[in-house]
Each structure stands twice: as C-alpha cells, then as structure tokens.
mmCIF file of C-alpha atoms (C1' of nucleotides) in Angstrom:
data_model
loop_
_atom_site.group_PDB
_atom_site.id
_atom_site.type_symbol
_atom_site.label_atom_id
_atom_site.label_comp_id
_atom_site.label_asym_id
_atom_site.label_seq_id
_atom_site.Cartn_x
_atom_site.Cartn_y
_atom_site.Cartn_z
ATOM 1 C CA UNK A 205 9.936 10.037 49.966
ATOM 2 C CA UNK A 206 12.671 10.969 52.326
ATOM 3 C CA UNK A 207 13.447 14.280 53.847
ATOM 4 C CA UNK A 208 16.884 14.978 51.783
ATOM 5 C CA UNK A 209 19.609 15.475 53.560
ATOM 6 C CA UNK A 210 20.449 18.997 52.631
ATOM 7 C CA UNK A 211 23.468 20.416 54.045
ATOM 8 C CA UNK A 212 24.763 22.327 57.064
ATOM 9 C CA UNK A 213 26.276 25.114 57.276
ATOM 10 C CA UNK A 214 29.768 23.809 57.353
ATOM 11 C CA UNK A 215 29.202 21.609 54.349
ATOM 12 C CA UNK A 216 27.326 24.713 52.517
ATOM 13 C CA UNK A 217 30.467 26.922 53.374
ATOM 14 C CA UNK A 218 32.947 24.173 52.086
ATOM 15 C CA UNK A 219 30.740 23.597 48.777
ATOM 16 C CA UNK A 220 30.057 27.398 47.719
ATOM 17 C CA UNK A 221 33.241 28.177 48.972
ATOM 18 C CA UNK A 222 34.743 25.650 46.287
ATOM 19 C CA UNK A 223 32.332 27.134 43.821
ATOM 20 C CA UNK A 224 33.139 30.240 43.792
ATOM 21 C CA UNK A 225 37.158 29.958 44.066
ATOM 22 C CA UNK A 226 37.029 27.847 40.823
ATOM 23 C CA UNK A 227 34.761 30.389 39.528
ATOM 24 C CA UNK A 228 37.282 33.631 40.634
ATOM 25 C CA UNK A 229 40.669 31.579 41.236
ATOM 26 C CA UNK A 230 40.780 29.977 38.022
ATOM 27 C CA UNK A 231 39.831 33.404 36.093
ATOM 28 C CA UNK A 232 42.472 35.490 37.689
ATOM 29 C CA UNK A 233 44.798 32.899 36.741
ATOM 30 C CA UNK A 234 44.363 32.779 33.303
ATOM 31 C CA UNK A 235 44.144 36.725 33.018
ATOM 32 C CA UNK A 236 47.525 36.733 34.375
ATOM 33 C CA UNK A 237 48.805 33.874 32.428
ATOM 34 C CA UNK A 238 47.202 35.536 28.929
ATOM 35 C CA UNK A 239 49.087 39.044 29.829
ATOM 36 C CA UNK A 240 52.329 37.859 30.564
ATOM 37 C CA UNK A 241 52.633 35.120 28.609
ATOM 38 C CA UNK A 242 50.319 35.917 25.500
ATOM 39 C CA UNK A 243 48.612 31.890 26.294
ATOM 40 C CA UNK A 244 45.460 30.974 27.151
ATOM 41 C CA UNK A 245 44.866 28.196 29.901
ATOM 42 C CA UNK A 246 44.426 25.463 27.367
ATOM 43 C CA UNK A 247 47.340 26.796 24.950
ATOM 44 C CA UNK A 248 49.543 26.270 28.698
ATOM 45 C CA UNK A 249 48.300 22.863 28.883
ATOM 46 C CA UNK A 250 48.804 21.560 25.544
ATOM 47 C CA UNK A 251 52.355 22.995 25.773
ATOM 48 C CA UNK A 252 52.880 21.260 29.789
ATOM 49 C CA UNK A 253 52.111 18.149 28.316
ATOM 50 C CA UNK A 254 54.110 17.784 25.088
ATOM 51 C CA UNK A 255 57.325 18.793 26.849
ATOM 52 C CA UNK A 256 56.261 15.925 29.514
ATOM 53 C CA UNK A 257 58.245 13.556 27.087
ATOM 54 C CA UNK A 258 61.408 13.091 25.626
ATOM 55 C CA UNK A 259 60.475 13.814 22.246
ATOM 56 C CA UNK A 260 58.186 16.681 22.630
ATOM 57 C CA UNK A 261 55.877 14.739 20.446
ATOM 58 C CA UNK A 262 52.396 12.398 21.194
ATOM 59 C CA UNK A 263 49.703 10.874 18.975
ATOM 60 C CA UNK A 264 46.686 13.349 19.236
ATOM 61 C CA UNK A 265 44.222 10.473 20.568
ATOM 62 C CA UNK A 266 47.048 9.557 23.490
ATOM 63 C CA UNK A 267 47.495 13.524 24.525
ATOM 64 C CA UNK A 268 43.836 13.882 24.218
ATOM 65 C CA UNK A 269 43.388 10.932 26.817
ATOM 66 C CA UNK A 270 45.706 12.156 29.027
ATOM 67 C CA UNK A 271 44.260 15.408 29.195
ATOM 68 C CA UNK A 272 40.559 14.526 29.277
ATOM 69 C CA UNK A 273 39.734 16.389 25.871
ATOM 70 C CA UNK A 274 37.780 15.083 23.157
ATOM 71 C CA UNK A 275 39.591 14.380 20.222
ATOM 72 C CA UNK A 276 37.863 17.066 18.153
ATOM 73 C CA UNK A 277 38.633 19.360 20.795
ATOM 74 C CA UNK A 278 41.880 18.703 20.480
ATOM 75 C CA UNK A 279 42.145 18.558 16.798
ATOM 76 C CA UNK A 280 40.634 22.132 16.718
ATOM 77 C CA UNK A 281 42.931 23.588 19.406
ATOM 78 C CA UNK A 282 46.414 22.057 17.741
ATOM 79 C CA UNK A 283 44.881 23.699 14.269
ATOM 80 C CA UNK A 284 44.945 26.815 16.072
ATOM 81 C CA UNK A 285 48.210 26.657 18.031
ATOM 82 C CA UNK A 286 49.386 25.535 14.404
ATOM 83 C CA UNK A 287 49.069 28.743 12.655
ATOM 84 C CA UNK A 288 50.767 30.197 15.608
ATOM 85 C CA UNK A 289 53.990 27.962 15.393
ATOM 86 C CA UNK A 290 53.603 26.664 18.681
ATOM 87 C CA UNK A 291 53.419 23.160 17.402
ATOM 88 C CA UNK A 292 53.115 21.008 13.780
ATOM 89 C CA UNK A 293 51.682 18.237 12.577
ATOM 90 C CA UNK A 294 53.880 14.926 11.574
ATOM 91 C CA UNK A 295 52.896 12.201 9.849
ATOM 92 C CA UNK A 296 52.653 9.303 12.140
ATOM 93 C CA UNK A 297 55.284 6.747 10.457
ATOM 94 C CA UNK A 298 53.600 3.038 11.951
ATOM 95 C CA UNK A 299 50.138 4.307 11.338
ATOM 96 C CA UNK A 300 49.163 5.838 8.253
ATOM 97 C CA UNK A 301 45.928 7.767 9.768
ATOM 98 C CA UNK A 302 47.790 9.262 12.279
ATOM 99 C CA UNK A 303 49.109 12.730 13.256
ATOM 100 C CA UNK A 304 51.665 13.215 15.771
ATOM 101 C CA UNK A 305 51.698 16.853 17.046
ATOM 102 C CA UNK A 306 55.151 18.010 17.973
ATOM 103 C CA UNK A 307 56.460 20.492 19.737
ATOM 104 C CA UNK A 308 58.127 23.440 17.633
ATOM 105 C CA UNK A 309 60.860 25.665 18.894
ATOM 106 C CA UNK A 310 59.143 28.665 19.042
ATOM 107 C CA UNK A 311 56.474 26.424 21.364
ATOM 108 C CA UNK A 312 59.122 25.511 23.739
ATOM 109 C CA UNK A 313 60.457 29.274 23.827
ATOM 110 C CA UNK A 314 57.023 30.491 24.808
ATOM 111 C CA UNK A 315 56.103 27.570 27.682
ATOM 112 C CA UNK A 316 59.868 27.900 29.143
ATOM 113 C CA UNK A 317 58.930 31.987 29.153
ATOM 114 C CA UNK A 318 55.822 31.541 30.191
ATOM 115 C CA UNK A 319 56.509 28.932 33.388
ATOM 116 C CA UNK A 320 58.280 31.278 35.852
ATOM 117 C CA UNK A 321 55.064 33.605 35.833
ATOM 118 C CA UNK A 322 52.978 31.169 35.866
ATOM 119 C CA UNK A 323 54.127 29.860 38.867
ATOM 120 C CA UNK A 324 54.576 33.098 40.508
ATOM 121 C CA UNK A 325 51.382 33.688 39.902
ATOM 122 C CA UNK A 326 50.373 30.579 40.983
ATOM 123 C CA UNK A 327 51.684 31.092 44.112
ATOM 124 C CA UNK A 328 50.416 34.857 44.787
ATOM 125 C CA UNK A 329 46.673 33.753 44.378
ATOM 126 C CA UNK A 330 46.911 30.483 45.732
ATOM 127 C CA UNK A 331 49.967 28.233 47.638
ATOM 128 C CA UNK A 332 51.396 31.187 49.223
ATOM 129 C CA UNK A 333 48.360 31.969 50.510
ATOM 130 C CA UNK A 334 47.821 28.521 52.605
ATOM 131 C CA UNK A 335 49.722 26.689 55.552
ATOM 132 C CA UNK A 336 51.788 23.555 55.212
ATOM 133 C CA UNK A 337 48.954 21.792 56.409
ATOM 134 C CA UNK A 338 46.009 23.537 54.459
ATOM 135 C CA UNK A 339 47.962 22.497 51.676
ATOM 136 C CA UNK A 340 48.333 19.114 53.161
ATOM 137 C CA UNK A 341 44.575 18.641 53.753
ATOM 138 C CA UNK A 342 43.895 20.087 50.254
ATOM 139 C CA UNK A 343 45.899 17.539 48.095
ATOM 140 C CA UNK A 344 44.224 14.589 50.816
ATOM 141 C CA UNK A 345 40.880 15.822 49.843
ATOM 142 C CA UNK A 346 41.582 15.820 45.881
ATOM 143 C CA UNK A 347 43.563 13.097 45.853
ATOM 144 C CA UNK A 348 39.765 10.966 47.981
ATOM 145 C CA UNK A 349 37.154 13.096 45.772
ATOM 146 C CA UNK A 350 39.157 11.377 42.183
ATOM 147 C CA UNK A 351 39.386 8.111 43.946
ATOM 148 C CA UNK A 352 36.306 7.783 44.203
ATOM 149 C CA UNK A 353 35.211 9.254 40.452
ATOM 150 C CA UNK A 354 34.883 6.803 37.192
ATOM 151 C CA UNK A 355 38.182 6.882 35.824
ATOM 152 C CA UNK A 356 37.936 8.880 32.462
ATOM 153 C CA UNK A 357 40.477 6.745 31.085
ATOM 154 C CA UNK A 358 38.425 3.889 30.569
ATOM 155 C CA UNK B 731 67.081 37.189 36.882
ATOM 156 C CA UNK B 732 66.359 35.095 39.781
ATOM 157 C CA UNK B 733 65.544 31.354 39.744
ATOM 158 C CA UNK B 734 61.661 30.708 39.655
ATOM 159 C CA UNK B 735 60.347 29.859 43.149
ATOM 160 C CA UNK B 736 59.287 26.046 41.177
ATOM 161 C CA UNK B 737 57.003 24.143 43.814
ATOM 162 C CA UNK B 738 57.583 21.273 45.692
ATOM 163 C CA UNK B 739 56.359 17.778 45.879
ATOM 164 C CA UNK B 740 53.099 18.716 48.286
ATOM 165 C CA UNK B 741 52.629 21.939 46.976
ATOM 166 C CA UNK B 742 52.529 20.606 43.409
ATOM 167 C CA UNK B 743 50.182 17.758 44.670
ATOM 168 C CA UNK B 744 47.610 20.237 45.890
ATOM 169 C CA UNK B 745 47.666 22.471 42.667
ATOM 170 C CA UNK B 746 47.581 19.627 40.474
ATOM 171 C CA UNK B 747 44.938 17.229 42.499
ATOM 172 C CA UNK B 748 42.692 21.056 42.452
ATOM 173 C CA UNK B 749 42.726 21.265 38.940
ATOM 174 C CA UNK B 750 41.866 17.943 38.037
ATOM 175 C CA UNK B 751 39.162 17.806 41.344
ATOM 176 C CA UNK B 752 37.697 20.881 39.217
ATOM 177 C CA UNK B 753 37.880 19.237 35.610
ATOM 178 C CA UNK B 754 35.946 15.811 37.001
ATOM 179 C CA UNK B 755 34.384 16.770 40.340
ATOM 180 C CA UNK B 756 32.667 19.646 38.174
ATOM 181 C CA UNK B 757 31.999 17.266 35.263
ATOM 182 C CA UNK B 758 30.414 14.530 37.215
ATOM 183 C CA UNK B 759 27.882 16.712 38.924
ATOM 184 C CA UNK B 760 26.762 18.219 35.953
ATOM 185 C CA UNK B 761 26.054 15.247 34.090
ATOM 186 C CA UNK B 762 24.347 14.016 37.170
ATOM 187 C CA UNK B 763 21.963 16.938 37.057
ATOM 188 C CA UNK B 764 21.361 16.675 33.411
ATOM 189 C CA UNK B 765 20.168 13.202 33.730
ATOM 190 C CA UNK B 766 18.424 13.554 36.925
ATOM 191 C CA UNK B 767 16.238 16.993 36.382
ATOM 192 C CA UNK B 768 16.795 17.963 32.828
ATOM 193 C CA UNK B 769 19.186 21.393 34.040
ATOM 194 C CA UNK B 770 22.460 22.084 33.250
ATOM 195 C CA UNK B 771 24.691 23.819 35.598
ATOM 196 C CA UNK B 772 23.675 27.109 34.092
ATOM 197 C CA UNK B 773 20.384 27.058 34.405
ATOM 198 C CA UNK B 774 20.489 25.445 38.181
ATOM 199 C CA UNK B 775 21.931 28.676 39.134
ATOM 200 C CA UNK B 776 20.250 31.029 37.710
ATOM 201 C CA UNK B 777 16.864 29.183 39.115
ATOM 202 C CA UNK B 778 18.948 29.118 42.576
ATOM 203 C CA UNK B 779 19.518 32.871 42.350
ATOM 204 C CA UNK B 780 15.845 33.567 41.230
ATOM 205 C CA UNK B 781 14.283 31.989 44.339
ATOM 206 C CA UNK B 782 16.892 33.270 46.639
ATOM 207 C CA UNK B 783 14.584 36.536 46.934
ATOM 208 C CA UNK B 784 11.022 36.418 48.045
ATOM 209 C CA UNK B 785 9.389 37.855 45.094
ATOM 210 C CA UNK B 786 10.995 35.360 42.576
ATOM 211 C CA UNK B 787 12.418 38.268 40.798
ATOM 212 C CA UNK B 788 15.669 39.879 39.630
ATOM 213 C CA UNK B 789 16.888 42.965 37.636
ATOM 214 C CA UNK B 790 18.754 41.581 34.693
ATOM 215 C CA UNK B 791 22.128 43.365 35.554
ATOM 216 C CA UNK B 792 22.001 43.027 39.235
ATOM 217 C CA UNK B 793 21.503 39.329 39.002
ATOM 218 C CA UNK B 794 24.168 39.034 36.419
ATOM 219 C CA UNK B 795 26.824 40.984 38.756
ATOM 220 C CA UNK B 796 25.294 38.656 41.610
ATOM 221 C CA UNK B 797 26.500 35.262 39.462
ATOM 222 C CA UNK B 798 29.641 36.855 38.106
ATOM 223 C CA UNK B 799 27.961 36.236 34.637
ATOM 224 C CA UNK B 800 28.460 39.272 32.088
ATOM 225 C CA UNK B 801 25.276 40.634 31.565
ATOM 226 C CA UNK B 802 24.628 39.383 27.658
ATOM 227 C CA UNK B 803 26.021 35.677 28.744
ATOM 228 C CA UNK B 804 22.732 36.485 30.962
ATOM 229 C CA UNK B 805 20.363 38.113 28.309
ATOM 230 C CA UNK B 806 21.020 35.225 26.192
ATOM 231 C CA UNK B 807 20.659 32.277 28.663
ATOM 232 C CA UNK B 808 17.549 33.694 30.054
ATOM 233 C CA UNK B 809 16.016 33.790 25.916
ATOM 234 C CA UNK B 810 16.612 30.113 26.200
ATOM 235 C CA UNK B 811 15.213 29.394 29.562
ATOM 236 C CA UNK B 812 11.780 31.654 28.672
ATOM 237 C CA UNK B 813 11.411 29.793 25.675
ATOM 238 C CA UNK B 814 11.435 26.456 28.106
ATOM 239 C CA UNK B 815 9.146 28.545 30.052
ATOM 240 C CA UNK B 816 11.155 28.323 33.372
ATOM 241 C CA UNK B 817 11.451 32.082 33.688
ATOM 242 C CA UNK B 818 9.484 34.985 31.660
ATOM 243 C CA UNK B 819 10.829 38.890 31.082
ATOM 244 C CA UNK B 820 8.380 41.183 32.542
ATOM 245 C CA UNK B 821 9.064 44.963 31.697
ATOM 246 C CA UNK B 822 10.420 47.005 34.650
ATOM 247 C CA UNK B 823 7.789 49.366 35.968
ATOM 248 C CA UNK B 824 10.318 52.142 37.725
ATOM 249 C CA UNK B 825 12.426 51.801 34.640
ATOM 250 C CA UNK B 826 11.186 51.742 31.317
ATOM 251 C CA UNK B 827 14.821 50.687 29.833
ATOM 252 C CA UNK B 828 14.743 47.312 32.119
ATOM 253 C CA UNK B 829 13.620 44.241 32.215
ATOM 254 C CA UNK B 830 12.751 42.016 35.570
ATOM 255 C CA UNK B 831 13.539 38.229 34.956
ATOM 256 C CA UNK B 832 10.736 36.433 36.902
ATOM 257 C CA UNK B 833 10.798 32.902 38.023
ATOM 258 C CA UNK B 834 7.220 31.509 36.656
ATOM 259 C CA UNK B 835 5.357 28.326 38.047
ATOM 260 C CA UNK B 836 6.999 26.042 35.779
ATOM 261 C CA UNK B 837 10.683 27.324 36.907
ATOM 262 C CA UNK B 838 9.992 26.749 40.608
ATOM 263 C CA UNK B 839 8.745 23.039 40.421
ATOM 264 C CA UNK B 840 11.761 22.426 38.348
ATOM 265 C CA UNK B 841 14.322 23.460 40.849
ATOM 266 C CA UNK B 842 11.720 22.131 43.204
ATOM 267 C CA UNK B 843 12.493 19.000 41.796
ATOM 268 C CA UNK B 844 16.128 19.220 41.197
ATOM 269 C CA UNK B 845 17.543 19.828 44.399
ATOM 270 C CA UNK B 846 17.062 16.947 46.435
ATOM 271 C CA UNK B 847 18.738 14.857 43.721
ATOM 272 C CA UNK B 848 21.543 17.256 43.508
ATOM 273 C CA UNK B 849 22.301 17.736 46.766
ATOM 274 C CA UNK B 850 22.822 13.877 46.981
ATOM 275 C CA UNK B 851 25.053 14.170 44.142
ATOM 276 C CA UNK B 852 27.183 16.459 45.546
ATOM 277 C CA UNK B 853 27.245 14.604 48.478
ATOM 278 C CA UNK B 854 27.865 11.244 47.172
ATOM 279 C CA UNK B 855 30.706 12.899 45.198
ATOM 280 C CA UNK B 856 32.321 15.170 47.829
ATOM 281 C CA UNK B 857 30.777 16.060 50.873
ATOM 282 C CA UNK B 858 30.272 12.505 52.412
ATOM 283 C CA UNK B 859 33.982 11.769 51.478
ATOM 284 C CA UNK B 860 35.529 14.101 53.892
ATOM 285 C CA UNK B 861 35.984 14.617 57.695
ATOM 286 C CA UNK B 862 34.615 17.234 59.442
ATOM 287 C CA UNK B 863 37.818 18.865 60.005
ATOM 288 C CA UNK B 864 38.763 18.570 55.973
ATOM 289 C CA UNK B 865 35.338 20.145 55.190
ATOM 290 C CA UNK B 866 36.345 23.231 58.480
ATOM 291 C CA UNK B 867 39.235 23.285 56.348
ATOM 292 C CA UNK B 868 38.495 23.331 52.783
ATOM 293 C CA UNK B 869 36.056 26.429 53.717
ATOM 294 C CA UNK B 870 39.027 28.062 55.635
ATOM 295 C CA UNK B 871 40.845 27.900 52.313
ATOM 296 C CA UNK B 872 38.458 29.054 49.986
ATOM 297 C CA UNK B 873 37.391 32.435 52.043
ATOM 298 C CA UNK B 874 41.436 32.698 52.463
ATOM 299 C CA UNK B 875 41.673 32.587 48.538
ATOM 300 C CA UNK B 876 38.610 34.525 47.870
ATOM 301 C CA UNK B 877 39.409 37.171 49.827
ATOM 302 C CA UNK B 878 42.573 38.011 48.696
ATOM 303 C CA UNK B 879 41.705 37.906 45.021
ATOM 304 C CA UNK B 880 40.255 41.570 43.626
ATOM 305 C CA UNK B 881 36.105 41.956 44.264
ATOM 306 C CA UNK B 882 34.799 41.256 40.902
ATOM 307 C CA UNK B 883 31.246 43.463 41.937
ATOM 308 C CA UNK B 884 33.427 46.556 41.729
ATOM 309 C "C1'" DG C 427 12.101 71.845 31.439
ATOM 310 C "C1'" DG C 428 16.477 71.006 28.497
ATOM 311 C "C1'" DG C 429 20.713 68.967 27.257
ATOM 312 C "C1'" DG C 430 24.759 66.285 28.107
ATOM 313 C "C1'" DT C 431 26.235 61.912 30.138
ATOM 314 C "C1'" DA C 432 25.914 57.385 32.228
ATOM 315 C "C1'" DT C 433 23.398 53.189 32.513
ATOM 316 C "C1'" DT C 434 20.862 49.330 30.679
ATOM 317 C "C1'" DG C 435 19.514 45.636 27.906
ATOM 318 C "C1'" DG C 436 20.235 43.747 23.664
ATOM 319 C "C1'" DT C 437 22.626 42.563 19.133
ATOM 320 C "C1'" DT C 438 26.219 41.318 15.992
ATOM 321 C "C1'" DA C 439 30.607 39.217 14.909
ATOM 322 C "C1'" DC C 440 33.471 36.024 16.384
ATOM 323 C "C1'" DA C 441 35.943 32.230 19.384
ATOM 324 C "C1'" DT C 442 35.690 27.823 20.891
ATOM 325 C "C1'" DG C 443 33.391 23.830 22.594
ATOM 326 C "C1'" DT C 444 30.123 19.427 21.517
ATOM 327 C "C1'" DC C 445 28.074 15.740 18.791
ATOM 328 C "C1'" DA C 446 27.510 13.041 14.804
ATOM 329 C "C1'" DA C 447 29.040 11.594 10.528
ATOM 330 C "C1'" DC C 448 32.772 10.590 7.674
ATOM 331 C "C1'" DA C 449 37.103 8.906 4.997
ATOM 332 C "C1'" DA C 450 41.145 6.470 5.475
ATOM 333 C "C1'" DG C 451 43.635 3.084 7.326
ATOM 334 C "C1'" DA C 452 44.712 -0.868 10.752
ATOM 335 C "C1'" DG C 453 43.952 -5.447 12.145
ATOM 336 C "C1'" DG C 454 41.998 -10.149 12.721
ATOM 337 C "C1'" DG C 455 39.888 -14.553 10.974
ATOM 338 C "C1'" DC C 456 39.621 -17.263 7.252
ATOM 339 C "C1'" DG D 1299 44.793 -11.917 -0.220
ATOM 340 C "C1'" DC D 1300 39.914 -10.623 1.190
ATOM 341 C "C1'" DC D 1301 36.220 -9.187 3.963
ATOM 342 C "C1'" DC D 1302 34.511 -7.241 8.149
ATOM 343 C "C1'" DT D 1303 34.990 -4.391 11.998
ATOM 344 C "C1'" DC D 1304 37.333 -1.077 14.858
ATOM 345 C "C1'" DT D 1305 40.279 3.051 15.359
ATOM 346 C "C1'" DT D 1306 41.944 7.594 14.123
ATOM 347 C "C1'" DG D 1307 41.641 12.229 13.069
ATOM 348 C "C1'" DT D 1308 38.870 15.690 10.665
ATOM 349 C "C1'" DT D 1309 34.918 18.220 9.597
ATOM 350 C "C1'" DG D 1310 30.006 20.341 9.361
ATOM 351 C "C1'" DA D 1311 26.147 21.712 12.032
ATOM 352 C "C1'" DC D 1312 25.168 23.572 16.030
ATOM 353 C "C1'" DA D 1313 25.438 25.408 21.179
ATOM 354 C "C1'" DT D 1314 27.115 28.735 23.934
ATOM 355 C "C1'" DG D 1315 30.586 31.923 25.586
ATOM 356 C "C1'" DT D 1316 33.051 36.793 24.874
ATOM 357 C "C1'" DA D 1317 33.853 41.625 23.206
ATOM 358 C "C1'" DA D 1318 32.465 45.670 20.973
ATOM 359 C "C1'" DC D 1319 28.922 48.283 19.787
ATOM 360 C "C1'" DC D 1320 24.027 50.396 19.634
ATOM 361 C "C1'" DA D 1321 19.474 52.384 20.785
ATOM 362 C "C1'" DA D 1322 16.622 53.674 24.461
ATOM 363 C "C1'" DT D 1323 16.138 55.704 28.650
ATOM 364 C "C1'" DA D 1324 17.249 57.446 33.257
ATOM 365 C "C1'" DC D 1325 19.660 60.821 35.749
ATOM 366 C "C1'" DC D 1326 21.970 65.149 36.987
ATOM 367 C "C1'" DC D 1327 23.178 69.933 36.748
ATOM 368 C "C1'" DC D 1328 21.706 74.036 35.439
#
DNA sequence: GGGGTATTGGTTACATGTCAACAAGAGGGC
DNA sequence: GCCCTCTTGTTGACATGTAACCAATACCCC
C-alpha cells in the first residue's frame, strides 16, 4: 500500500483554515441575521429564492431542486414558515398533486427588511474584510471545486 | 436611511460560489468518509481531537470548547461512540464530578484506517484543484476572517 | 473545617433534519 | 377508456442538534 500523500503545511493551513471559517463565519452570520431580522438562515433562503421570480411563487419539488433540499425538508420548513405568514400554500392548477408555495406579503416585508442587514453584515465579517483580488481568487477557487463536483441536479 | 451598500458582480460571485462550495464541498466529503471508513464527520473529529494528545485522553468540557461543540452535543455523541466502542468514559481521578473521554484500541485503528482515504478525498475534491498561490491564498483569507470574528473559547 | 458559589457533566423538552412508506394523481401504450 | 408505472408532496419513525435546568462536587474565603 502506498505512503498517502498527506498534506503540507500550506495545504493543512488552507483546509483547517476553511474548516473552521465555515464552522465560526457561518454561525456569526446567522446570529446576526436571527437578531435583526427575527430569520433563521434557511427561513432567508427560502424567502431569496421565491422573490427570484416574477410571481413569487414555485412548485415545492422545483424550489427544492434549486436549493439542494430534500423535498421533505422542504415540506417541513414551508409548514413552519406557514404558520408564520411568511408564505401559503396554492393549489397547483395543471397538476392536481401539487402545491405551489407563494410568497405572502408579510414574507416579502420581512426579506426586503431583513436584506440591508444582511448584507451589512455580510460585509463586516466577510467581503470587507478581503482585497479585490482575495475576493477574485476566492470566487476562481469555488467556482473549480463545483466544477468538478456531481451536479446535484441530476 | 441610507441605501444598502448591495454587492457587486465579483463580490456576489465569491459569497455565493462560498456558500454553495460549503453546501457540496462539505457534503461530498462526508459521504465519502461514510462509505469509505464507516465515520461521519462527527465522529472523525472527535477521534482527530482524541489522538491529538499523547495520552489519548480528553476532559469532556475542555475537548468540547476545543471543537466549538457545546458540551451536551458532546456528552451525547460520545454515548453513541462508547456504545460502538471507539471511545470509553473513564471517571476523572483529580475530580470526582468529571469524566475523561479515552480513545480505546478499537477507536485508534478506526481513524487509523480512515485517514489515508480521507485525505485523498479531500484532495481529489479540493486540494489538488488549486495552485499553490490559490491554496497561500485561501489560508490568507481564512486567518483574515477568523481573526476578526469574536474568540468563541472566551 | 464550614458554608456559599461556581463549575461540571448529564438530562429533559423541544426543534429540525433524514429515510422510507404512502396516497393521490399524471402520463404513456394499447 | 384501462392498466401500469412514475412523480409529487406528506407523514411517521427516528437521528441528532439546541436550550434550560439539575444534582454532584470542587473551590474559595473566612
């Protein structure tokens, strides 16, 4: 059996570096977004999406797809963010099983509150904190590491 | 009220390309060490941690506040790892309230075993995709990041 | 030593995810 | 139209995380 080829300490400081800022970054983040905004991190994401269309509205297994849920994860979630108003169920007119979840006004009051801090915040722990060209190199390397993944969509 | 600093086109491409890097990178890994060793990401790092010191051997709270883990997230993974028999509890001698998690013989093979396969994966997925100067980089950003956000040991 | 306080590990109630099974309906071949 | 199969969304059983609380014990000041 091979030696593996464990890695140096450039590669180490890259890879537990990456760790631990998902770990931290991502936390802060959502503390931030949850006090200001009363959301959690997927409630922001469900919202992000539906008001990505015209119509504020999308067939659960299409918005599930799109945001690499499972549908039951999704099914759970809109239950929830149902009971809060953020968003209804339709009946889905061409298909008779379906559901399309919709976006409610008091939904689109709370994302279009919500986005200003979130970006600010955003920003404070994160883009401000990087060069033009960090942030350069850092969209290079995401954009290579998801080429090269199995697209979930399929 | 002044207009929201929104991001631009690169800036947006960074944020964006790290979040979904984190959803699938992160993903992808996992499963890799699942099928490979039998671990989940979980227990990989708590076996990591345990062999990190030379005596195999960790206070409960100190090696939760080490992993950023709160301490019954901790108690309760460690129940399920004993009963694998990876790690055991042995009671604290200088104090009687504690309890040392121990790596046993069992727990060592099995990270033992595990590593060389994920350190390829993590190479295969990330490492080996990069340059040099995107990996000098990528740590640059993520002691940047991680220093600026609050020190979650205190 | 004795008593108040802080620390520690664990437990209980709950939130939220997964997987598998399911009912209802769509859709194609005949 | 009728069967067979696939798709869609939901749900129950379960896994695993968090938050609040508790009992036991260590620690400190006197």
């Amino acid at each position: 059996m091979d030696e593996p080829r464990w890695l140096d300490d450039a590669e180490f400081r890259a890879w537990i570096g990456y760790r631990r800022m998902r770990l931290l970054l991502d936390a802060q983040i959502s503390r931030d977004l949850m006090r200001e905004s009363g959301l959690s991190d997927p409630d922001y994401d469900v919202l992000s999406a539906l008001t990505s269309t015209k119509e504020h509205r999308w067939r659960l297994t299409k918005l599930a797809d799109r945001m690499l849920w499972s549908k039951s994860r999704l099914s759970r979630h809109i239950s929830r963010m149902e009971q809060r108003g953020l968003v209804t169920r339709e009946e889905c007119e061409s298909d008779g099983r379906g559901a399309e979840i919709v976006l409610t006004e008091g939904g689109l009051r709370a994302i279009e509150a919500a986005a200003p801090d979130h970006v600010e915040s955003v920003r404070r722990h994160f883009i401000d904190l990087l060069t033009e060209e960090q942030i350069e190199v850092l969209g290079t390397v995401a954009e290579t590491v998801l080429a090269h993944l199995p697209d979930p969509q399929e």
